PDB file of C-alpha atoms in Angstrom:
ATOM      1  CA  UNK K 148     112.289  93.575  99.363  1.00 70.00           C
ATOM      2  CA  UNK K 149     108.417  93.820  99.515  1.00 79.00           C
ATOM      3  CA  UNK K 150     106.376  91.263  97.658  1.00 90.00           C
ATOM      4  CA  UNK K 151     102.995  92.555  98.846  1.00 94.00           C
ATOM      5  CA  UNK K 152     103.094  96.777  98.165  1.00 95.00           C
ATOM      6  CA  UNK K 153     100.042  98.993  99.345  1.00 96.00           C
ATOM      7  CA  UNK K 154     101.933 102.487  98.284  1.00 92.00           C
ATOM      8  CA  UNK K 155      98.914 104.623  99.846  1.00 95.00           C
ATOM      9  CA  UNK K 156      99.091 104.655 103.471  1.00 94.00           C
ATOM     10  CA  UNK K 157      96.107 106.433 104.001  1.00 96.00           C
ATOM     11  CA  UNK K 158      92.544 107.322 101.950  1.00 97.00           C
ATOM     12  CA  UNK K 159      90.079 109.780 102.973  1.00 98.00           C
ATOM     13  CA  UNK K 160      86.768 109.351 101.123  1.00 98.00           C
ATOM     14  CA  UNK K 161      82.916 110.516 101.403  1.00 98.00           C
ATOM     15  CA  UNK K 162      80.003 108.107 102.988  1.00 97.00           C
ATOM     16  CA  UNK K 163      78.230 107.115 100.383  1.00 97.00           C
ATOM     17  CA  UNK K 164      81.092 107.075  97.682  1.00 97.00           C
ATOM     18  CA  UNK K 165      83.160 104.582  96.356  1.00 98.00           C
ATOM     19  CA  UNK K 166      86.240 103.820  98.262  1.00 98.00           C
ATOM     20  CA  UNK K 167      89.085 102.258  95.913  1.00 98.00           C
ATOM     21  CA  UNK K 168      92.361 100.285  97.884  1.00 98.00           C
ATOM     22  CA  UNK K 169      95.121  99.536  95.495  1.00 98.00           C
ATOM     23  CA  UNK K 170      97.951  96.739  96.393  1.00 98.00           C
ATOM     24  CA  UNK K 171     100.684  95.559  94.245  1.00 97.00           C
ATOM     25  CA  UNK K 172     102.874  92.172  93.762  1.00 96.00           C
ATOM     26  CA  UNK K 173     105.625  90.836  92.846  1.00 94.00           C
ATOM     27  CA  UNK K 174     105.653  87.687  92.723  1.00 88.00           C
ATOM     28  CA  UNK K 175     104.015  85.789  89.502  1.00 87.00           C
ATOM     29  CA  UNK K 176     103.831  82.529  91.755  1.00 85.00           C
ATOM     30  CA  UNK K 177     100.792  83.904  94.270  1.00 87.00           C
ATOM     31  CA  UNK K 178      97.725  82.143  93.667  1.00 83.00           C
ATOM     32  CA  UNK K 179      95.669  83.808  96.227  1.00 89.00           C
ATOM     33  CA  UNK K 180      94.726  87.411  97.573  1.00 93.00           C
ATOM     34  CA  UNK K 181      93.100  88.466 100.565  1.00 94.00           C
ATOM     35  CA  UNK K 182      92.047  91.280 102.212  1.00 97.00           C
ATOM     36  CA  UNK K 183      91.648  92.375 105.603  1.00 97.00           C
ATOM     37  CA  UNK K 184      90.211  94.796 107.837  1.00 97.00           C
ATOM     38  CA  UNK K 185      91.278  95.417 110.875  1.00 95.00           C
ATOM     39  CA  UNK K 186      89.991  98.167 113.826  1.00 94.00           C
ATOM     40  CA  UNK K 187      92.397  99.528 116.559  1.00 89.00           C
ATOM     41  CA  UNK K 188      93.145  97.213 119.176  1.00 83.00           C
ATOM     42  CA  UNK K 189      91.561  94.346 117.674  1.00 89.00           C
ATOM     43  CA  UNK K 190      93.083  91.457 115.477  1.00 93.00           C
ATOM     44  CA  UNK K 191      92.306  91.741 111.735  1.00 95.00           C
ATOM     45  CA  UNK K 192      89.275  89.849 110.719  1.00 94.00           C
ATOM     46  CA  UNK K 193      89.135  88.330 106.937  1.00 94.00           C
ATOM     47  CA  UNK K 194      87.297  90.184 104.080  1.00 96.00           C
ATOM     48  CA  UNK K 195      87.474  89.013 100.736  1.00 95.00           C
ATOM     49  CA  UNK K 196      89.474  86.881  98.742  1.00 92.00           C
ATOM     50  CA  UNK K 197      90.373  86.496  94.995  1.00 93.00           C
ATOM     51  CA  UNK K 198      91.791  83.267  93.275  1.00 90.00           C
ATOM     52  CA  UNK K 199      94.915  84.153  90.647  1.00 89.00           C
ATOM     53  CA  UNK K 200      92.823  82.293  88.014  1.00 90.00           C
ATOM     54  CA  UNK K 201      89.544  84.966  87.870  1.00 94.00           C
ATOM     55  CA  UNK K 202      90.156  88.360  88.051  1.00 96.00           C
ATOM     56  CA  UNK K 203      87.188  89.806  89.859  1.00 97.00           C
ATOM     57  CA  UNK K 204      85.220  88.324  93.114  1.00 96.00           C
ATOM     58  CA  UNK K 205      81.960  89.621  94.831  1.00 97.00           C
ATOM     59  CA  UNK K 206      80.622  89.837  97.908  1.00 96.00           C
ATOM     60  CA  UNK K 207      77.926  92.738  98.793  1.00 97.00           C
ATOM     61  CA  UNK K 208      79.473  95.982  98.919  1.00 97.00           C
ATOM     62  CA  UNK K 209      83.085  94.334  98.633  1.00 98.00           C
ATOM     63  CA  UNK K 210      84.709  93.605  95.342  1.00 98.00           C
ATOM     64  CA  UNK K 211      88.398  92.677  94.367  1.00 98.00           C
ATOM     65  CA  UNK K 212      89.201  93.144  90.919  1.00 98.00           C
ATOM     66  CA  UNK K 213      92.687  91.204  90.271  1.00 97.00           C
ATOM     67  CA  UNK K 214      94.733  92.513  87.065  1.00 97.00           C
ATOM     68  CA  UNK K 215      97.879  89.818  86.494  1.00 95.00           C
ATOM     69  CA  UNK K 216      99.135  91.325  83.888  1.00 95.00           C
ATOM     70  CA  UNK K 217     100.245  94.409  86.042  1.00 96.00           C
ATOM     71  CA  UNK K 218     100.316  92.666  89.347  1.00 96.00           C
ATOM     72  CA  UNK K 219      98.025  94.711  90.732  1.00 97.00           C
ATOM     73  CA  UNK K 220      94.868  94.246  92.812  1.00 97.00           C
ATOM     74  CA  UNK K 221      92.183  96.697  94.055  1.00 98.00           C
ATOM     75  CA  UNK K 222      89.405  96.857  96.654  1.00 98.00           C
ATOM     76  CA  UNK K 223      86.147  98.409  95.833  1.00 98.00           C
ATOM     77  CA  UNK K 224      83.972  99.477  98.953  1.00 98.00           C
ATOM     78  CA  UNK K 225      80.455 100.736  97.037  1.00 97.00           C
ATOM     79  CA  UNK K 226      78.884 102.499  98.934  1.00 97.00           C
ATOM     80  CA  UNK K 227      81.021 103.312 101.482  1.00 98.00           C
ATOM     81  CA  UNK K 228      79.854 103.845 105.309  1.00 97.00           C
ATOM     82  CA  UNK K 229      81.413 104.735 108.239  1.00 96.00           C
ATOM     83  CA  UNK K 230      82.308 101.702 110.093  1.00 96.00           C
ATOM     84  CA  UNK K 231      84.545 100.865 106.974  1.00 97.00           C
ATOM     85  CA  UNK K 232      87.048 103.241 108.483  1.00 97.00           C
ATOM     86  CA  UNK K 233      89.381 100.631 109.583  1.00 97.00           C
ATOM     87  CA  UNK K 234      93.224  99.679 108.331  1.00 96.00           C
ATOM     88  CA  UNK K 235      92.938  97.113 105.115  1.00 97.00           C
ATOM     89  CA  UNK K 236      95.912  95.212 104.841  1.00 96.00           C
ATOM     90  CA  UNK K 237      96.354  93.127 101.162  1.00 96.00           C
ATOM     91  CA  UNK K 238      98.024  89.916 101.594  1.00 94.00           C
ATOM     92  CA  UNK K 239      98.913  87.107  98.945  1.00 91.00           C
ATOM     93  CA  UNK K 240      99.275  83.622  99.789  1.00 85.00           C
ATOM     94  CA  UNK K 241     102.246  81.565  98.586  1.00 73.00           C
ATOM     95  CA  UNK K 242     103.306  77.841  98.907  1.00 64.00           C
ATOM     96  CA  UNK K 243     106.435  77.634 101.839  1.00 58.00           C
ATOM     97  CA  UNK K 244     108.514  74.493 101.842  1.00 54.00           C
ATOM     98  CA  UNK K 245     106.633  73.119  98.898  1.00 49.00           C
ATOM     99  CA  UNK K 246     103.497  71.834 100.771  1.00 45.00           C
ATOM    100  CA  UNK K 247     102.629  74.745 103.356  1.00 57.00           C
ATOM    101  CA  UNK K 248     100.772  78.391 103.199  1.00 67.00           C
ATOM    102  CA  UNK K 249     101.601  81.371 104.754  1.00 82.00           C
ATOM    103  CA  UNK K 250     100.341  85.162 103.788  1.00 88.00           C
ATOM    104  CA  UNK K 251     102.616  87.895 102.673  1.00 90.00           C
ATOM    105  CA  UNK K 252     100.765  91.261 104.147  1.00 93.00           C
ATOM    106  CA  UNK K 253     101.526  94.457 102.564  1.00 94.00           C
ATOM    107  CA  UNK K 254     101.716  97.494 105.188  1.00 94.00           C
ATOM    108  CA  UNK K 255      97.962  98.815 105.137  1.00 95.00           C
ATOM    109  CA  UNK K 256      96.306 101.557 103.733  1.00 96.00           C
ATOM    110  CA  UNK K 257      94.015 103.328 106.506  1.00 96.00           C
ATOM    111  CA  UNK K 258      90.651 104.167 105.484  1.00 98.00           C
ATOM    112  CA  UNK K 259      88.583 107.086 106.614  1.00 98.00           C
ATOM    113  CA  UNK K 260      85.355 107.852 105.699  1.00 98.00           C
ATOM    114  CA  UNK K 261      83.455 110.832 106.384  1.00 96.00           C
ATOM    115  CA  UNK K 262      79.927 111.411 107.171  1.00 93.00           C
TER     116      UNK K 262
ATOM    117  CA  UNK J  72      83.156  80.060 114.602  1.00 68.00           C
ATOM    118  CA  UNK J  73      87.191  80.006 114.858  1.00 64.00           C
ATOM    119  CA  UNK J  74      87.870  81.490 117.992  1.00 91.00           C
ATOM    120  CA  UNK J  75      91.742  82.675 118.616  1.00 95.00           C
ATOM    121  CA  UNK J  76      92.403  83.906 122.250  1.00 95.00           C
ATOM    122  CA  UNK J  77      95.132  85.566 123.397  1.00 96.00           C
ATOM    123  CA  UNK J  78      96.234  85.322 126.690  1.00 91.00           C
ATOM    124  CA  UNK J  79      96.641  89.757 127.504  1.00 92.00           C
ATOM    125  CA  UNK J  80      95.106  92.116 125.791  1.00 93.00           C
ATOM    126  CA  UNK J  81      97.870  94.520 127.247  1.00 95.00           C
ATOM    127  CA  UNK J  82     100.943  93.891 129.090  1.00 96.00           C
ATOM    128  CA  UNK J  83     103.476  96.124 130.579  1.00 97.00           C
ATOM    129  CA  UNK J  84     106.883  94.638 131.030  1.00 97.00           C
ATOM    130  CA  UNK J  85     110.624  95.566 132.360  1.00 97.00           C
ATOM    131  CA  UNK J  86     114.077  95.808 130.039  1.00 97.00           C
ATOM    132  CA  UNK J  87     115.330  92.346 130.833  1.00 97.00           C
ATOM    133  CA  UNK J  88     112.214  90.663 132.051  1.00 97.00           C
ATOM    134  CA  UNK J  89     111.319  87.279 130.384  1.00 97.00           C
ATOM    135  CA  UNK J  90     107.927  87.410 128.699  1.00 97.00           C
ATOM    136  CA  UNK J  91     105.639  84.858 127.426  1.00 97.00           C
ATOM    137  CA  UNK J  92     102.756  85.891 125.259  1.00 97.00           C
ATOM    138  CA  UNK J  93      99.882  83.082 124.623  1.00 97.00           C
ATOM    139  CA  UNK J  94      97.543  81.826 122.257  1.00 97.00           C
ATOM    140  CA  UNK J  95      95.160  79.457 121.847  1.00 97.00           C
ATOM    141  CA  UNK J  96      92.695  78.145 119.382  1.00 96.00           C
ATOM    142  CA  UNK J  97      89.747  75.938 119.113  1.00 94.00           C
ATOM    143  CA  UNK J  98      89.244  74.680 115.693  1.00 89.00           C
ATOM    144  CA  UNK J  99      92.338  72.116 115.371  1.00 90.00           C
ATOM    145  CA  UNK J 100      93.947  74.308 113.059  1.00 90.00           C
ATOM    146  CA  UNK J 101      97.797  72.744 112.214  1.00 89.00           C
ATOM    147  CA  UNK J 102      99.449  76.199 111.085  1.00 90.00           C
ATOM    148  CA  UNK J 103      99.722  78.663 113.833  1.00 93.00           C
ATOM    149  CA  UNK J 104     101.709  82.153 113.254  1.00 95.00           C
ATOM    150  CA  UNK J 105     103.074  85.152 115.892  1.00 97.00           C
ATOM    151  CA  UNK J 106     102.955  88.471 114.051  1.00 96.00           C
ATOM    152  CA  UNK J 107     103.985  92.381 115.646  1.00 96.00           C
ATOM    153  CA  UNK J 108     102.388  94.853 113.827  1.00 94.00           C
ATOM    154  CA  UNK J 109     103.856  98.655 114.097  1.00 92.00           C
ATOM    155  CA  UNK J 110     102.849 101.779 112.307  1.00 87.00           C
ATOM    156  CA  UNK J 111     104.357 102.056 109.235  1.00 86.00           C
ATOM    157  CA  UNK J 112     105.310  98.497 108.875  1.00 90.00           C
ATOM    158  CA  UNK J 113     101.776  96.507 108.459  1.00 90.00           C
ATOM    159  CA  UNK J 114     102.328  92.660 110.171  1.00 93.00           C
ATOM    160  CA  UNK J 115     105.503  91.040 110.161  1.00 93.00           C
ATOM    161  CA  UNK J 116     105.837  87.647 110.983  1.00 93.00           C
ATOM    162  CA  UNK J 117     107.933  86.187 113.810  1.00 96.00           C
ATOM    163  CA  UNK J 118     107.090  82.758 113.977  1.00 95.00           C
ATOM    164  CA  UNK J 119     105.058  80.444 112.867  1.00 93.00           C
ATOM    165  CA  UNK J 120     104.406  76.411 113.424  1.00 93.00           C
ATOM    166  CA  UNK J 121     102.621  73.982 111.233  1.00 88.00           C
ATOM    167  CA  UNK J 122     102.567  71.096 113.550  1.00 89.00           C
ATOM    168  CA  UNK J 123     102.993  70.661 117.158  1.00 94.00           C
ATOM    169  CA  UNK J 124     106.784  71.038 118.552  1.00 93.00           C
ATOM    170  CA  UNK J 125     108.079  72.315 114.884  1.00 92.00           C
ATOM    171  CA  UNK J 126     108.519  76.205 114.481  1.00 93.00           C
ATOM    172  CA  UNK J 127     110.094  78.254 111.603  1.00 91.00           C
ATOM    173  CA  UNK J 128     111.955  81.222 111.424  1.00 93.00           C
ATOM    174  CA  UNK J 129     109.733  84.168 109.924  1.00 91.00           C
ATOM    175  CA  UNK J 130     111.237  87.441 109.221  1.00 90.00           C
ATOM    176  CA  UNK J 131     111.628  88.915 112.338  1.00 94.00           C
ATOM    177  CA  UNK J 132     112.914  86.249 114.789  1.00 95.00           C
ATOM    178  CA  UNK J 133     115.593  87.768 116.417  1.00 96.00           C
ATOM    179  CA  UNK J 134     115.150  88.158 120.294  1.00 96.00           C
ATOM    180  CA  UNK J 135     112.136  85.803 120.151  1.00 97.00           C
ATOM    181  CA  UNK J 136     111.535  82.359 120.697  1.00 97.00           C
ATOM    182  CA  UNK J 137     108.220  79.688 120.823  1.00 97.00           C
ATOM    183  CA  UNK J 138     107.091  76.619 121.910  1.00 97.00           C
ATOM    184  CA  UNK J 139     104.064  74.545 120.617  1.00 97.00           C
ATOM    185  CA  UNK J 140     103.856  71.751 123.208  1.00 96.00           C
ATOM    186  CA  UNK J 141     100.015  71.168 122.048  1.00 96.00           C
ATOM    187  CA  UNK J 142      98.477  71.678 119.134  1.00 95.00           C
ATOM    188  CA  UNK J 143      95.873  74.357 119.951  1.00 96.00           C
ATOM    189  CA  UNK J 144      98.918  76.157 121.882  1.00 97.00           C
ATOM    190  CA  UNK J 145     101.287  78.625 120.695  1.00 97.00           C
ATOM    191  CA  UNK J 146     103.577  81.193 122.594  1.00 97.00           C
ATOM    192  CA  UNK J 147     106.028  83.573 122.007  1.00 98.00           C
ATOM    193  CA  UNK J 148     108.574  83.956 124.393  1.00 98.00           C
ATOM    194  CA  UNK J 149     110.744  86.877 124.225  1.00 97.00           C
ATOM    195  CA  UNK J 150     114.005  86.147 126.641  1.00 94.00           C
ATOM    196  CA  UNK J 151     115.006  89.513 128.065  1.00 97.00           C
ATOM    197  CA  UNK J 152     112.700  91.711 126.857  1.00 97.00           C
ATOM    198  CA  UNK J 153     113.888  95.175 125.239  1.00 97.00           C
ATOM    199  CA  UNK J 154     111.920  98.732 124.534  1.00 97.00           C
ATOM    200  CA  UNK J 155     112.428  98.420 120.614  1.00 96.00           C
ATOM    201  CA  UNK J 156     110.097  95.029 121.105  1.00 98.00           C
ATOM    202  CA  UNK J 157     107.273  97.019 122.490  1.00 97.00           C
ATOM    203  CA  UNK J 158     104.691  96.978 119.848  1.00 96.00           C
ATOM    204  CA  UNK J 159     101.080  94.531 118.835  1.00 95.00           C
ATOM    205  CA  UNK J 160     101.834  91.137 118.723  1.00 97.00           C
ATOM    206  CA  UNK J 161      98.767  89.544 116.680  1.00 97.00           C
ATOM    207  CA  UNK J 162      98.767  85.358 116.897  1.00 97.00           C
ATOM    208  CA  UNK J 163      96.843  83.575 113.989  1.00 95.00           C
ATOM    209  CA  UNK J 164      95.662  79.903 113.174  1.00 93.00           C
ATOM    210  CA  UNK J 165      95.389  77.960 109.611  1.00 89.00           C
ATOM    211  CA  UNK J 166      94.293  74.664 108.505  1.00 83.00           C
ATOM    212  CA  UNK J 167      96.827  72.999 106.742  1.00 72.00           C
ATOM    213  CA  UNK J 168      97.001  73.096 103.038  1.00 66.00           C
ATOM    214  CA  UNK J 169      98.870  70.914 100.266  1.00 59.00           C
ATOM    215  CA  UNK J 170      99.379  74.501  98.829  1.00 54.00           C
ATOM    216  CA  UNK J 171      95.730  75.237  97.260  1.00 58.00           C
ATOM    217  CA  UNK J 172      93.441  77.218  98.446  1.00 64.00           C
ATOM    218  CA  UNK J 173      93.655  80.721 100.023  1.00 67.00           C
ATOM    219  CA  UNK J 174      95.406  80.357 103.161  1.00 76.00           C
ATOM    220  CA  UNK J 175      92.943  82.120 105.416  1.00 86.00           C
ATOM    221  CA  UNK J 176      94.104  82.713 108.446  1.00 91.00           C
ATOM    222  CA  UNK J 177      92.118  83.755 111.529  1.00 93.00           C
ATOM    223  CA  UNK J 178      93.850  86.606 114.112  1.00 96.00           C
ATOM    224  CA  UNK J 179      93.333  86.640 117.736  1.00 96.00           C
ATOM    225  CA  UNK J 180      92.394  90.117 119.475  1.00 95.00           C
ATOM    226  CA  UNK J 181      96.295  91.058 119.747  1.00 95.00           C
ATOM    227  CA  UNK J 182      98.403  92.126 123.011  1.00 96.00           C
ATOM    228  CA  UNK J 183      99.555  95.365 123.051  1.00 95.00           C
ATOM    229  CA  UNK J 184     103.264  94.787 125.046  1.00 97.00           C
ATOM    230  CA  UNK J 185     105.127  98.058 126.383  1.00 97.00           C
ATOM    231  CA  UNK J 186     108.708  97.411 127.518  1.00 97.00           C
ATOM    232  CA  UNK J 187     109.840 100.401 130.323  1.00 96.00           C
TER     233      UNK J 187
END
C-alpha cells in the first residue's frame, strides 16, 4: 500500500507561471517531507524540505506548503522556468527500527514547462 | 560537498551473469541505501545499511544481495542477473539520525543496467 501518493504523473505548465506539485500521505507518524528533482540520467538532487510541525517553508522560487489535517503537501515553483522541467519525487521521512531514517518516495510527477 | 560515485554510469549485462554495482561516498555518512527506479514506479528501495557489515531488507530484495565491508562502500550484487532487473539503480548516503531531523539523503549519478 502506498504511504507517499503523487496521483499526477505528469504537469504541463507555462514559463513564467506558477507550477503547483501535489503529494499525499498516509501515515500521521512522518515528521519530515522532502522534495526532489531529478533530470534524466542523473541521480535526484535534494530541493526543499518541510518539518511536520510548520506548515509552510521557503526557499526562493520553491515553497512547500504542508496541510496535516488532509495529509497533503504541495510544491509551488513561482515563476516557473525551463530548467524546472525535471521529475519531482515527494518523499516523507519516518523513524525505522526505532532509532534510524529512511525516506518513503512517492512515484514522481514529471514537470514540463514550456517556453 | 557530499559526493556519491557510482562505479558505471551504464552497464550491459547477460541472463545469468553475476553483477556487482558500486558506490562510494566521501562524507562518512553511516546510512547507505540501493534504490531501482522504473517508469511508473518512482524509487524503490532494495537495500540499505546503517553501519558497516549490517544490511536490511527494503522492499524489493529479491534476486539482490550487498555487502558493506567499509564504511564509505556499498554494492549491490545481483547473483544471476535476469531481463526484468534491467532498470536505474540509484545508490544514496545519510548521516545517522536518533530519528529527528529530515533524513536527507544524497543520490549518486545512477547506473543504467540492461540485462540481454
Amino acid at each position: 500500500d502506498q504511504q507517499v501518493k503523487q496521483n499526477s504523473p505528469s504537469l504541463s505548465v507555462q514559463e513564467g507561471r506558477i507550477s503547483i506539485l501535489n503529494c499525499d500521505y498516509t501515515n500521521s507518524m512522518f515528521d519530515y517531507f522532502l522534495w526532489y528533482k531529478k533530470y534524466p540520467a542523473e541521480g535526484p538532487t535534494f530541493l526543499i524540505s518541510i518539518s511536520s510541525i510548520k506548515d509552510k517553508n521557503e526557499d526562493g522560487r520553491f515553497t512547500v506548503f504542508l496541510n496535516k489535517s488532509a495529509k497533503h503537501l504541495s510544491l509551488h515553483i513561482v515563476p516557473s522556468q525551463p530548467g524546472d522541467s525535471a521529475v519531482y519525487f515527494c518523499a516523507a521521512s519516518v523513524i525505522y527500527g526505532g532509532s534510524q531514517g529512511n525516506l518513503i518516495f512517492g512515484k514522481g510527477t514529471k514537470l514540463s514547462v514550456k517556453p | 560537498d557530499v559526493k556519491v560515485t557510482q562505479s558505471s554510469r551504464y552497464l550491459v549485462k547477460r541472463t545469468g551473469e553475476k553483477v556487482f554495482l558500486e558506490c562510494v561516498q566521501d562524507m562518512d555518512h553511516e546510512n547507505m541505501f540501493w534504490y531501482r527506479q522504473d517508469p511508473g514506479l518512482g524509487l524503490r528501495l532494495i537495500y540499505f545499511s546503517y553501519d558497516v557489515k549490517m544490511k536490511e531488507k527494503g522492499d524489493i530484495p529479491e534476486g539482490y544481495s550487498v555487502s558493506r565491508e567499509k564504511k564509505e562502500r556499498f554494492s549491490l550484487i545481483l547473483e544471476s542477473a535476469s531481463t526484468n532487473q534491467t532498470s536505474m539503480y540509484l545508490c544514496a548516503s545519510s548521516l545517522w539520525t536518533s530519528g529527528a531531523g529530515n533524513n536527507e539523503q544524497f543520490f549518486g549519478p545512477g547506473t543504467r543496467l540492461t540485462v540481454l
